[in-house]
XYZ file of C-alpha atoms in Angstrom:
183
model
C 3.993 21.816 26.743
C 5.258 19.277 23.711
C 5.474 15.560 25.177
C 9.008 14.987 25.933
C 10.196 12.591 23.377
C 7.766 13.115 20.775
C 8.894 13.455 17.239
C 7.854 13.855 13.629
C 8.463 9.419 13.749
C 5.989 9.202 16.318
C 3.263 11.217 15.009
C 3.437 9.356 12.062
C 3.409 6.025 14.252
C 0.625 7.547 16.277
C -1.105 8.422 12.761
C -1.002 5.324 11.313
C -2.176 3.114 15.121
C -5.746 5.377 14.417
C -6.037 4.782 11.226
C -5.563 0.655 12.346
C -7.778 0.737 14.937
C -9.980 3.071 13.781
C -10.077 3.611 9.739
C -8.825 6.358 7.760
C -11.679 8.725 8.035
C -10.724 9.147 11.434
C -7.269 10.354 10.978
C -7.697 14.369 12.786
C -4.694 15.844 14.917
C -6.860 15.982 17.132
C -6.875 11.994 17.448
C -3.791 11.991 17.159
C -2.503 14.689 19.791
C -4.294 13.139 22.142
C -3.105 9.162 21.591
C 0.407 11.538 22.479
C -1.204 13.114 25.297
C -0.350 17.069 23.916
C -2.633 19.502 22.458
C -3.364 19.688 19.214
C -0.912 22.727 18.846
C 1.970 20.979 19.615
C 2.004 18.711 16.304
C 2.458 21.917 14.124
C 5.841 21.532 15.744
C 6.589 18.145 14.179
C 3.790 18.163 11.283
C 2.833 21.095 9.097
C -0.960 19.766 9.142
C -3.409 17.279 8.484
C -2.935 17.402 4.700
C 0.904 16.591 5.029
C 0.282 13.808 7.892
C -1.781 12.073 5.313
C 0.525 12.544 2.514
C 3.397 10.641 4.792
C 0.693 8.129 6.065
C 0.474 7.600 2.231
C 3.853 7.470 1.605
C 4.898 5.249 4.803
C 1.769 2.196 3.368
C 3.367 2.827 -0.057
C 6.860 2.118 0.959
C 5.711 -0.913 3.416
C 3.902 -2.207 0.447
C 6.584 -2.252 -2.102
C 9.179 -3.526 0.928
C 6.805 -6.257 0.912
C 6.425 -7.014 -2.846
C 10.265 -6.549 -3.020
C 10.938 -9.330 0.057
C 8.303 -11.464 -2.174
C 9.393 -11.562 -5.566
C 13.492 -12.016 -4.675
C 14.611 -14.819 -6.522
C 11.988 -15.787 -8.551
C 11.327 -15.191 -11.847
C 7.888 -15.354 -14.136
C 5.027 -16.380 -13.420
C 6.683 -17.408 -10.080
C 7.308 -13.988 -9.378
C 4.425 -12.770 -9.852
C 2.465 -15.188 -8.262
C 4.593 -14.406 -5.131
C 4.437 -10.026 -5.985
C 0.738 -10.638 -6.145
C 0.440 -12.554 -3.091
C 2.243 -10.242 -1.256
C 0.389 -7.642 -2.232
C -3.039 -8.923 -1.388
C -2.175 -9.973 1.946
C -0.675 -6.693 3.180
C -3.991 -5.118 2.076
C -6.074 -7.859 3.913
C -3.410 -7.277 6.935
C -3.885 -3.421 6.563
C -7.063 -2.731 5.300
C -7.722 0.806 6.723
C -3.464 1.817 6.303
C -3.788 0.790 2.689
C -7.264 2.871 1.975
C -5.826 5.824 3.382
C -3.089 5.271 0.590
C -4.113 7.834 -2.168
C -4.358 6.042 -5.374
C -3.868 8.989 -7.242
C -0.975 10.528 -8.691
C 0.693 13.709 -6.185
C 2.848 16.391 -7.248
C 5.463 15.700 -4.192
C 8.664 14.151 -5.037
C 9.016 12.108 -1.731
C 5.735 10.760 -3.383
C 6.971 10.322 -6.696
C 9.752 8.196 -5.356
C 7.795 5.772 -3.487
C 5.873 4.952 -6.513
C 8.680 4.626 -8.970
C 9.911 2.430 -6.666
C 7.216 0.175 -5.958
C 6.912 0.600 -10.756
C 10.639 -0.755 -10.308
C 9.375 -3.854 -8.876
C 7.179 -4.650 -11.163
C 9.355 -3.496 -14.354
C 11.827 -6.204 -13.210
C 9.214 -8.346 -12.711
C 8.367 -7.561 -16.274
C 11.731 -7.850 -17.728
C 12.560 -10.429 -15.781
C 10.052 -12.679 -17.059
C 10.995 -11.125 -21.063
C 8.517 -8.898 -21.303
C 8.924 -5.186 -22.585
C 8.069 -1.878 -23.629
C 4.340 -1.612 -24.348
C 3.588 -5.441 -23.365
C 5.258 -4.475 -19.986
C 3.196 -1.656 -19.064
C 0.102 -3.170 -20.216
C 0.689 -6.257 -17.596
C 1.744 -3.529 -15.169
C -1.651 -2.510 -15.445
C -3.097 -5.955 -15.111
C -1.546 -6.433 -12.113
C -2.012 -3.441 -10.122
C -5.632 -3.511 -11.046
C -6.474 -6.797 -10.092
C -4.522 -6.732 -6.650
C -5.444 -3.960 -5.663
C -9.392 -4.278 -6.656
C -9.852 -7.859 -5.702
C -7.528 -7.182 -1.949
C -9.752 -4.063 -1.023
C -12.939 -5.659 -2.286
C -12.109 -8.924 -0.152
C -11.047 -6.731 2.563
C -14.076 -4.685 2.548
C -15.811 -8.128 2.886
C -17.365 -8.361 -0.286
C -17.098 -11.636 -1.516
C -19.673 -13.482 0.214
C -20.280 -16.563 -2.027
C -19.372 -19.879 -0.845
C -16.335 -20.428 -2.988
C -12.985 -20.443 -1.868
C -11.626 -16.702 -2.341
C -8.013 -17.961 -2.260
C -8.841 -20.404 -5.308
C -10.319 -17.051 -6.862
C -7.083 -15.307 -6.649
C -5.156 -17.974 -8.119
C -7.608 -17.943 -11.370
C -7.120 -14.483 -11.856
C -2.848 -14.725 -11.192
C -2.764 -17.355 -13.593
C -4.634 -15.231 -16.075
C -2.785 -12.907 -15.745
C 0.858 -15.165 -15.834
C -0.609 -16.166 -19.436
C 0.555 -13.067 -20.584
C 4.333 -14.151 -20.077
C 5.953 -15.566 -22.595
């Protein structure tokens, strides 16, 4: 019998807790069911299966990341907006490395995923427009920003930066380098 109060939202929240605590590889329906105190088949009343749950987690993480960077860039433009975006992105990944690792990094044929992706891209296009960058130059800037933020943050979250120099200084230098693409 399903536990009273179990909802699709609570299943999703528990899935994210599993990922935060044990990593994306630990996400199984059995792990979620154990945490919420139900038999695994009871979860199918709330989620269509593990692939759907993974997709929902990815969408939620992308939405959280977008909320974080949106809040950071509000009221800023130009290099200041770029720095705010880059710092907020990196901080999200560092604060939630497992959660971020669970977010797909490829195109998914799902309307909700596409809407969440377009929202993040919208923030980046607004940042570019507000900096006077349009057309192909905006696409190149956005690709550079995403690749730099994603790559640096995932390497840092994995503990890959073991050299003695300050990691914040390294990241700041990359942000400054990207800022040179702004008019």
